[in-house]
C-alpha positions as YAML, in Angstrom:
chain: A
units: angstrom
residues:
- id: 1
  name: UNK
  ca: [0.00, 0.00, 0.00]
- id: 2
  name: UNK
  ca: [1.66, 2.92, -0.94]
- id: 3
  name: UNK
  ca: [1.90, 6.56, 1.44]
- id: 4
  name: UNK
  ca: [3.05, 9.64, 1.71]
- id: 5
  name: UNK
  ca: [6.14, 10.97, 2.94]
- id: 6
  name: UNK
  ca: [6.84, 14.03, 4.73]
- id: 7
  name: UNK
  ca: [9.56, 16.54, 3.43]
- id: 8
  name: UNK
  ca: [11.70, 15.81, 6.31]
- id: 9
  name: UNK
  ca: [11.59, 12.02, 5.38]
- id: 10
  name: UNK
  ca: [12.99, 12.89, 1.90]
- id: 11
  name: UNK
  ca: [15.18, 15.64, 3.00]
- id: 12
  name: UNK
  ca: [16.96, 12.72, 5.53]
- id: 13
  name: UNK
  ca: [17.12, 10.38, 2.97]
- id: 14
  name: UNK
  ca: [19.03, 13.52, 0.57]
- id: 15
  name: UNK
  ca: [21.32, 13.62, 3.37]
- id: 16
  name: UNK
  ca: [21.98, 10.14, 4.56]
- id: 17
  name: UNK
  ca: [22.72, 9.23, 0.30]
- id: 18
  name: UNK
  ca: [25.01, 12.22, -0.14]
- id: 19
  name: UNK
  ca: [26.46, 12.36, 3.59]
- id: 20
  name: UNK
  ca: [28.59, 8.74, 2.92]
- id: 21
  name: UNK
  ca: [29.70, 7.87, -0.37]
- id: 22
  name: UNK
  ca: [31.34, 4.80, 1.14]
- id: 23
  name: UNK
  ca: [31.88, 2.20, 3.28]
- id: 24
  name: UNK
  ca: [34.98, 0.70, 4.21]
- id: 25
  name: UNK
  ca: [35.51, -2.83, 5.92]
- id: 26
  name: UNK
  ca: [39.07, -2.94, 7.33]
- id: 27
  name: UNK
  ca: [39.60, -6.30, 8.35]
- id: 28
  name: UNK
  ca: [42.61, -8.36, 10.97]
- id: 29
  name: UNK
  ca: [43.13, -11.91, 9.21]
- id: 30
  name: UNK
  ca: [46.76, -11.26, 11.01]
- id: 31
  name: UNK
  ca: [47.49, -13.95, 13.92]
- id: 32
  name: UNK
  ca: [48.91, -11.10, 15.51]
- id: 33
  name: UNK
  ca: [46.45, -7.88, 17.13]
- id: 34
  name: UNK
  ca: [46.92, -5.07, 14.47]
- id: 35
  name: UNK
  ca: [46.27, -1.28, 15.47]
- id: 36
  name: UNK
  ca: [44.28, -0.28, 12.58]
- id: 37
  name: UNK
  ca: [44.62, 3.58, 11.81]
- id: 38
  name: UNK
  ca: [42.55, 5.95, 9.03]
- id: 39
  name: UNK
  ca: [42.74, 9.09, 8.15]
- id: 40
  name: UNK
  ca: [41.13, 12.27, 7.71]
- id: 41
  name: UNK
  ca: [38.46, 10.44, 9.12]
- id: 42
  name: UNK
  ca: [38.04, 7.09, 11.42]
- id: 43
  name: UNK
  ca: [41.35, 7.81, 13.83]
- id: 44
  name: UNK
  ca: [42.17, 3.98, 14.80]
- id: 45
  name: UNK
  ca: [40.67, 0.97, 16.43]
- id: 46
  name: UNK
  ca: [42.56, -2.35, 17.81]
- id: 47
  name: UNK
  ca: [41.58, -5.10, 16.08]
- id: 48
  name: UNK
  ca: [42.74, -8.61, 17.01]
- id: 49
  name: UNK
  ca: [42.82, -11.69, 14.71]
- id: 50
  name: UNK
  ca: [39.48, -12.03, 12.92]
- id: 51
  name: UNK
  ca: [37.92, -8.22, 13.64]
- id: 52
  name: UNK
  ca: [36.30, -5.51, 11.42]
- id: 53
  name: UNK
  ca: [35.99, -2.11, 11.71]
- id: 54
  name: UNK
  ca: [33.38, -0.24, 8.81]
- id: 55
  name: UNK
  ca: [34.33, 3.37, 8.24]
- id: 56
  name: UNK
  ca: [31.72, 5.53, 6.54]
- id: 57
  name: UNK
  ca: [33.58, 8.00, 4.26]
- id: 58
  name: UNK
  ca: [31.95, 10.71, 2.98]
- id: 59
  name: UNK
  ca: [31.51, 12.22, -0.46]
- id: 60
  name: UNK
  ca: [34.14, 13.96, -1.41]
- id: 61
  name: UNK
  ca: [37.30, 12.44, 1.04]
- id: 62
  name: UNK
  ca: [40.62, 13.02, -0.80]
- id: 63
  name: UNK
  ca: [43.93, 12.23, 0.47]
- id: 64
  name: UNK
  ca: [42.76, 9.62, 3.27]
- id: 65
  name: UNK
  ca: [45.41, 6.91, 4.30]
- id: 66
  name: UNK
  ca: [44.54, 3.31, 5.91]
- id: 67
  name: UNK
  ca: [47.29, 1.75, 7.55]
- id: 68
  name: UNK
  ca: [47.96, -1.10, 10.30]
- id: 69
  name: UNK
  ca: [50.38, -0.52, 12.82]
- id: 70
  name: UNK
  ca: [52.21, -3.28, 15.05]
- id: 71
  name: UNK
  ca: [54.14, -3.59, 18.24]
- id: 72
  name: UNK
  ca: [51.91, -0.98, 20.09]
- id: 73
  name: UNK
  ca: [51.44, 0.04, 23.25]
- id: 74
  name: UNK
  ca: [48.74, 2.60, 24.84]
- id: 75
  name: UNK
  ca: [47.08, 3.24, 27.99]
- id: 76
  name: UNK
  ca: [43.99, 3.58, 29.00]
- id: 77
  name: UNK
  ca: [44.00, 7.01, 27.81]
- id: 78
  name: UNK
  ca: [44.80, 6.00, 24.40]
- id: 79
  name: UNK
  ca: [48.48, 6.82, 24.59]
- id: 80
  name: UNK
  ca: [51.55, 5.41, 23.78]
- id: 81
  name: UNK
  ca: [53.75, 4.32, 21.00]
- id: 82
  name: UNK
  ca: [53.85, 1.24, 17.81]
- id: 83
  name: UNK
  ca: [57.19, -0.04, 16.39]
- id: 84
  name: UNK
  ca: [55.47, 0.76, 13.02]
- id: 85
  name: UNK
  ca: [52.76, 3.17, 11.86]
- id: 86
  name: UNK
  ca: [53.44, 5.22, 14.94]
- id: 87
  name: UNK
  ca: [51.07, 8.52, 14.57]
- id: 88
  name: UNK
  ca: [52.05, 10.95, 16.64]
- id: 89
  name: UNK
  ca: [52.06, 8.15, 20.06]
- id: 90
  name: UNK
  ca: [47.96, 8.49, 20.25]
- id: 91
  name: UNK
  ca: [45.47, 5.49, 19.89]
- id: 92
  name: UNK
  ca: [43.49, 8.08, 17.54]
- id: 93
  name: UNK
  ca: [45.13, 8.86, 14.68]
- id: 94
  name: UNK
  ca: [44.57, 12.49, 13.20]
- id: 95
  name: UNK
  ca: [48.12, 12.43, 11.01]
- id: 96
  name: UNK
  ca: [49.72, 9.93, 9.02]
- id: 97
  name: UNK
  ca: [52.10, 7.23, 10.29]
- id: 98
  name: UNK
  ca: [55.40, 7.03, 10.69]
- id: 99
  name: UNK
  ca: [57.16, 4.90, 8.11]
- id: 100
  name: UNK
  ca: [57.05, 1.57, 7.31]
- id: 101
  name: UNK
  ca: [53.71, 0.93, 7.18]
- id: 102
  name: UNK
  ca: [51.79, -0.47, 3.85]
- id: 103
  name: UNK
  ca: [48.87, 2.08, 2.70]
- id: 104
  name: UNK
  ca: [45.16, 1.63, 1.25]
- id: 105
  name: UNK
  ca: [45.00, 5.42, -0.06]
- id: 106
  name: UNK
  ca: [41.99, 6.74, -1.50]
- id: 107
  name: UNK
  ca: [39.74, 10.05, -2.86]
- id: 108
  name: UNK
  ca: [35.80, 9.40, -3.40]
- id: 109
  name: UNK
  ca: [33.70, 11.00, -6.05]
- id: 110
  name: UNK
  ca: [36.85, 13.14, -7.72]
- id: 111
  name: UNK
  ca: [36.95, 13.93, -11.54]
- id: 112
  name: UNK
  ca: [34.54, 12.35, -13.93]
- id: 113
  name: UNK
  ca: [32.32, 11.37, -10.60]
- id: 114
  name: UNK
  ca: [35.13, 8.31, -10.13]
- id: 115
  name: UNK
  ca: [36.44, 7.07, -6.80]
- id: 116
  name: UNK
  ca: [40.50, 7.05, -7.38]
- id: 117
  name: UNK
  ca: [42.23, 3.99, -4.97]
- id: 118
  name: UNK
  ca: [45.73, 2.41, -4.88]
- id: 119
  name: UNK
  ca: [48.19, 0.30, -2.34]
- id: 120
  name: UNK
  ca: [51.31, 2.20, -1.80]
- id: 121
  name: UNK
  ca: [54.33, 0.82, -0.68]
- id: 122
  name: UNK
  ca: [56.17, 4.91, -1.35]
- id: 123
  name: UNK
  ca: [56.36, 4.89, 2.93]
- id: 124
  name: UNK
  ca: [57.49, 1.03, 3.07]
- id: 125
  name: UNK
  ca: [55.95, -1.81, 4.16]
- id: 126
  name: UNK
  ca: [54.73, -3.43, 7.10]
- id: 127
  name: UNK
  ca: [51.53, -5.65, 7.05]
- id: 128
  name: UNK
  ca: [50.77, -7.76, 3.51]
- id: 129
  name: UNK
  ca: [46.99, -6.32, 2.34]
- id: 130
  name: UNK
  ca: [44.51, -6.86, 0.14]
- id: 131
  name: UNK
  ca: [42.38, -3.42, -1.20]
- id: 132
  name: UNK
  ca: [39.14, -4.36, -3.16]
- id: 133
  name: UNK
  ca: [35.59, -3.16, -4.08]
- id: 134
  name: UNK
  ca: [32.87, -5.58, -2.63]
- id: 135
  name: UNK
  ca: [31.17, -5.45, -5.96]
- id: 136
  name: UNK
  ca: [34.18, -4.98, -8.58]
- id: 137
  name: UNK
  ca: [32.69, -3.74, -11.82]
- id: 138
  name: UNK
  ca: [35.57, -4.67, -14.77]
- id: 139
  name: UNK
  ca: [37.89, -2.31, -16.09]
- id: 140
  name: UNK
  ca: [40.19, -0.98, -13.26]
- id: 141
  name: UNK
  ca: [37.25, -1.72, -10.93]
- id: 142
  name: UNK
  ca: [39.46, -4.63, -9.19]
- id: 143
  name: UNK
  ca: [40.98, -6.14, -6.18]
- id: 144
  name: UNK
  ca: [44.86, -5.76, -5.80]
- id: 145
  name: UNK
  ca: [47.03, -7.02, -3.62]
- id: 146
  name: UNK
  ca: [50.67, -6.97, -2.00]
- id: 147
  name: UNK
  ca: [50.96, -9.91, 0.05]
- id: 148
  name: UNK
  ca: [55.01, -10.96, -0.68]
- id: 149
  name: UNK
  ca: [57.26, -11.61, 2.32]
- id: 150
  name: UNK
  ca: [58.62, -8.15, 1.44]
- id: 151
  name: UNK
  ca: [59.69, -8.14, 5.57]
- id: 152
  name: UNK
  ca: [61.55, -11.71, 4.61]
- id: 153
  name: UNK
  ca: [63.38, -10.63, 1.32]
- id: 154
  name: UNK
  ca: [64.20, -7.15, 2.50]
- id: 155
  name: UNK
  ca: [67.38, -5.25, 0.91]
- id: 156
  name: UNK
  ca: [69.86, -4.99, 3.75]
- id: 157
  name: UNK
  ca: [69.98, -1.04, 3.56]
- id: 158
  name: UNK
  ca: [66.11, -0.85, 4.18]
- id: 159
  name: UNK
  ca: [65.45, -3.18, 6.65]
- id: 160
  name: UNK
  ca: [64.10, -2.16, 10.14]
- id: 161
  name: UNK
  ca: [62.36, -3.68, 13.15]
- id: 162
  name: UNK
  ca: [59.03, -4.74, 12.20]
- id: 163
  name: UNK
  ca: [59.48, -3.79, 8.32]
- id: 164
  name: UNK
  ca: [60.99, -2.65, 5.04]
- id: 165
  name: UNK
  ca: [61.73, 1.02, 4.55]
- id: 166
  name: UNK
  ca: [61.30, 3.28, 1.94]
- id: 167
  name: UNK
  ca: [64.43, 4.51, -0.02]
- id: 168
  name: UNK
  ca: [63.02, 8.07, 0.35]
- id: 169
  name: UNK
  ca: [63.26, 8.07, 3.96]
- id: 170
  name: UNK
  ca: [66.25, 6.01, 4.62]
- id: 171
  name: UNK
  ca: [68.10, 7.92, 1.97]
- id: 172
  name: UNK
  ca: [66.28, 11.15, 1.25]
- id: 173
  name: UNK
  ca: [67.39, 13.41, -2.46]
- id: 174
  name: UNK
  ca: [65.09, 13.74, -5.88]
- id: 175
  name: UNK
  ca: [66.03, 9.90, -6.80]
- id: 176
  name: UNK
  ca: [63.93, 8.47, -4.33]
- id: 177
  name: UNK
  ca: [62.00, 10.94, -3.29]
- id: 178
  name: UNK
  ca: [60.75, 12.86, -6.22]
- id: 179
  name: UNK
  ca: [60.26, 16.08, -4.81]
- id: 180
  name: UNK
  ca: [62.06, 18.76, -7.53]
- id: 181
  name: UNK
  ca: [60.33, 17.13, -11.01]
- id: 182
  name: UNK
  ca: [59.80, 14.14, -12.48]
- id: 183
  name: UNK
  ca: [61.45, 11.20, -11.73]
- id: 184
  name: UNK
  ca: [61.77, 7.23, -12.89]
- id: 185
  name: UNK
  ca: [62.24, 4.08, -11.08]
- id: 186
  name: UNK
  ca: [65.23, 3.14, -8.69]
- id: 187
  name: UNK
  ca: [66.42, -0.48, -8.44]
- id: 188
  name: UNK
  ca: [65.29, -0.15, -4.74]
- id: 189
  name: UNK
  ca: [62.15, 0.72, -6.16]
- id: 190
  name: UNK
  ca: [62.60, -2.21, -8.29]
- id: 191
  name: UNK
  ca: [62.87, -4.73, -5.54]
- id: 192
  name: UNK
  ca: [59.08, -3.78, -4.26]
- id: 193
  name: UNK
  ca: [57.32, -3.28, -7.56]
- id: 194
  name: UNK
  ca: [58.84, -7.11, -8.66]
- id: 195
  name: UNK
  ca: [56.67, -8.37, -5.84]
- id: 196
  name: UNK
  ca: [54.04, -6.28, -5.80]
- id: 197
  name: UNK
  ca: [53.30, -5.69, -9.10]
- id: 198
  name: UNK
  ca: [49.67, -3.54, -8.36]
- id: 199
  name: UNK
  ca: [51.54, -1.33, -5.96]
- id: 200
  name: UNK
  ca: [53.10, 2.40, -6.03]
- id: 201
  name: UNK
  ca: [56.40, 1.42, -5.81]
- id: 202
  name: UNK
  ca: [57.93, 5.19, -5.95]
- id: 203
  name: UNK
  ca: [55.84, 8.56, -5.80]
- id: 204
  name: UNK
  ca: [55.57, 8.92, -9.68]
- id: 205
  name: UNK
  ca: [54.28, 5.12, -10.42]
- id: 206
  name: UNK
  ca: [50.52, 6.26, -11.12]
- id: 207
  name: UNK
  ca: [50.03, 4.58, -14.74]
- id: 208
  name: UNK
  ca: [50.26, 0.97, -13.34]
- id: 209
  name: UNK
  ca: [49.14, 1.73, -9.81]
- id: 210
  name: UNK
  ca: [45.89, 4.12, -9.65]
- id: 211
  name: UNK
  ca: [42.50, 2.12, -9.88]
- id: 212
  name: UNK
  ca: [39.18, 3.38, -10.44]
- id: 213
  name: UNK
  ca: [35.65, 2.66, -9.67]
- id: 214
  name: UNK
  ca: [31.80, 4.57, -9.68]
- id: 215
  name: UNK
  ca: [31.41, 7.06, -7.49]
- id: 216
  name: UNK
  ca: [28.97, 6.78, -4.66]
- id: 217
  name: UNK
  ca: [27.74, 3.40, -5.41]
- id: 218
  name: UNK
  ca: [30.85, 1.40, -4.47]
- id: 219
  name: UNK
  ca: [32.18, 0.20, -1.25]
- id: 220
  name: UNK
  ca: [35.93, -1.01, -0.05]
- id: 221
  name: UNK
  ca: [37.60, -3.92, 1.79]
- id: 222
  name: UNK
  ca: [40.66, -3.58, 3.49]
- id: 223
  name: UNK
  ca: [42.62, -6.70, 4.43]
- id: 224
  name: UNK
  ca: [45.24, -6.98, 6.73]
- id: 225
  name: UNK
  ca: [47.17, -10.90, 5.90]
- id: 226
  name: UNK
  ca: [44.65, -11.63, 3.48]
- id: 227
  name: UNK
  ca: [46.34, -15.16, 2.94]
- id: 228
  name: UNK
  ca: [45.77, -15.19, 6.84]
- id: 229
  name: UNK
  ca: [49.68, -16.52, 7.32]
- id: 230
  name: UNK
  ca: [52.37, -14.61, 9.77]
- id: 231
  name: UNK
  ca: [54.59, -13.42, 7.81]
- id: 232
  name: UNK
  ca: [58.05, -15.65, 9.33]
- id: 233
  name: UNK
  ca: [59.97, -12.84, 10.20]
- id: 234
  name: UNK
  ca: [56.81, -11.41, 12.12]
- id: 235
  name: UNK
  ca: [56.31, -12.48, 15.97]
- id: 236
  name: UNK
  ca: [53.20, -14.23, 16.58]
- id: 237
  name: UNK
  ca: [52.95, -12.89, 20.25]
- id: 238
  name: UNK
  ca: [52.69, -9.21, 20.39]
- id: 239
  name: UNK
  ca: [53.49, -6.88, 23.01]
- id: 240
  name: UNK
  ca: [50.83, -6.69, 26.19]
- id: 241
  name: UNK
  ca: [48.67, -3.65, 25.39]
- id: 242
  name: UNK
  ca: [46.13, -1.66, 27.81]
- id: 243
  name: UNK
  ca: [44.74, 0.60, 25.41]
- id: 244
  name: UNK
  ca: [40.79, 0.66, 24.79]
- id: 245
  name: UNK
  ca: [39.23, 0.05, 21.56]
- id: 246
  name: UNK
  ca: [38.46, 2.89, 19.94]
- id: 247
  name: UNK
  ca: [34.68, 3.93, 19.82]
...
C-alpha cells in the first residue's frame, strides 16, 4: 500500500545518500592484534585476529590513508607508542604514520564522478593487504594485492624492526623521493614493484598503480594478511597492550 512521505523524510534520505559515499571494511586476518589507523576520518581501532571495523567516508574524502600498525602500546588514555605506523604516540590517529607501514589510499567522487584507490608501498611496508571493491565492476574496478614476504626478502639497507623502509626516507634526495620534477624508477624501487606488481612502488608510479571505480555506489575492503599466514619474520605474540578500543 503505498503513502506519503513528509519533506523531512525525503530531506533525511538527501542527506543520509550524499552524507557517505562509502563504506569501508578494514579487516585483521593477522594472527597477531593489528592497530588499525585511518585518516582524515576514522582515527584507529585495535583489532585482534578475525575483527572488522566499517568506516563511513563521505563524499568527497581526498587524500585519506589506511594503515595497520604493530608492536603498540597505549594506555587507557589511548596513549603510547607502535614499532610501526606510529602517529604521533595516540590510539586516535589524526596524522599519518610514521614509516614503514603499507597504505590503502583513497579520494571518493573526484573527476569524472570516479572514486581514485591504490596500495602504496612509497612509505614502506609493514603488514601484507589486500584493497578491493565488494562489488568490482571490470575495467580498473578490481581487487589488488601486496601480500610478498617483502619483511623476509628485505634489501639490507632498508630493513628495520618490524618492516621494510622506503628509499626516500632512509636515503632522502630527488632519486627516491621525487620532490624537484619528475622522476623514474630506482632499483630499490625495483625490488618492491617485482613483488608487488599492483603497488606504487615510488611517488611517480601512477600509470600501473591508480585504480578506479563509480562514485557513490561502491564500497571497499581492506585486508590486513589476506592469505591469513604470519609473515616468518613477524612475531606471533605481540606486546601486552592496555589501550581501549576505539569507539
Amino acid at each position: 500500500m503505498g503513502y506519503l512521505r513528509s519533506p523531512f523524510v525525503f530531506s533525511l534520505l538527501a542527506f543520509v545518500t550524499y552524507a557517505y559515499a562509502a563504506t569501508i571494511e578494514v579487516r585483521n586476518n593477522c594472527p597477531y592484534t593489528v592497530w588499525a589507523a585511518s585518516t582524515p576520518i576514522g582515527g584507529g581501532r585495535r583489532l585482534n585476529k578475525g575483527q572488522t571495523w566499517v568506516i563511513n567516508a563521505p563524499r568527497g574524502t581526498k587524500m585519506a590513508r589506511i594503515w595497520g600498525r604493530t608492536g603498540c602500546n597505549f594506555n587507557a588514555a589511548g596513549r603510547g607508542s607502535c614499532q610501526t605506523g606510529d602517529c604521533g604516540g595516540v590510539l586516535q590517529c589524526t596524522g599519518w604514520g610514521k614509516p614503514p607501514n603499507t597504505l590503502a589510499e583513497y579520494a571518493l567522487d573526484q573527476f569524472n564522478n570516479l572514486d581514485f584507490w591504490d596500495i602504496s608501498l612509497v612509505d614502506g611496508f609493514n603488514i601484507p593487504m589486500t584493497f578491493a571493491p565488494t562489488k568490482p565492476s571490470g575495467g580498473k574496478c578490481h581487487a589488488i594485492h601486496c601480500t610478498a614476504n617483502i619483511n623476509g626478502e628485505c634489501p639490507r639497507a632498508l630493513k628495520v624492526p618490524g618492516g621494510c623502509n622506503n628509499p626516500c626516507t632512509t636515503f632522502g634526495g630527488q632519486q627516491y623521493c621525487c620532490t624537484q620534477g619528475p622522476c623514474g624508477p630506482t632499483e630499490l624501487s625495483k625490488f618492491f614493484k617485482k613483488r608487488c606488481p599492483d603497488a606504487y612502488s615510488y611517488p611517480q608510479d601512477d600509470p600501473t598503480s591508480t585504480f578506479t571505480c563509480p562514485g557513490g555506489s561502491t564500497n571497499y575492503r581492506v585486508v590486513f594478511c589476506p592469505n591469513g599466514v604470519a609473515d616468518p619474520n613477524f612475531p606471533l605474540e605481540m606486546p601486552a597492550s592496555t589501550d581501549e578500543v576505539a569507539k
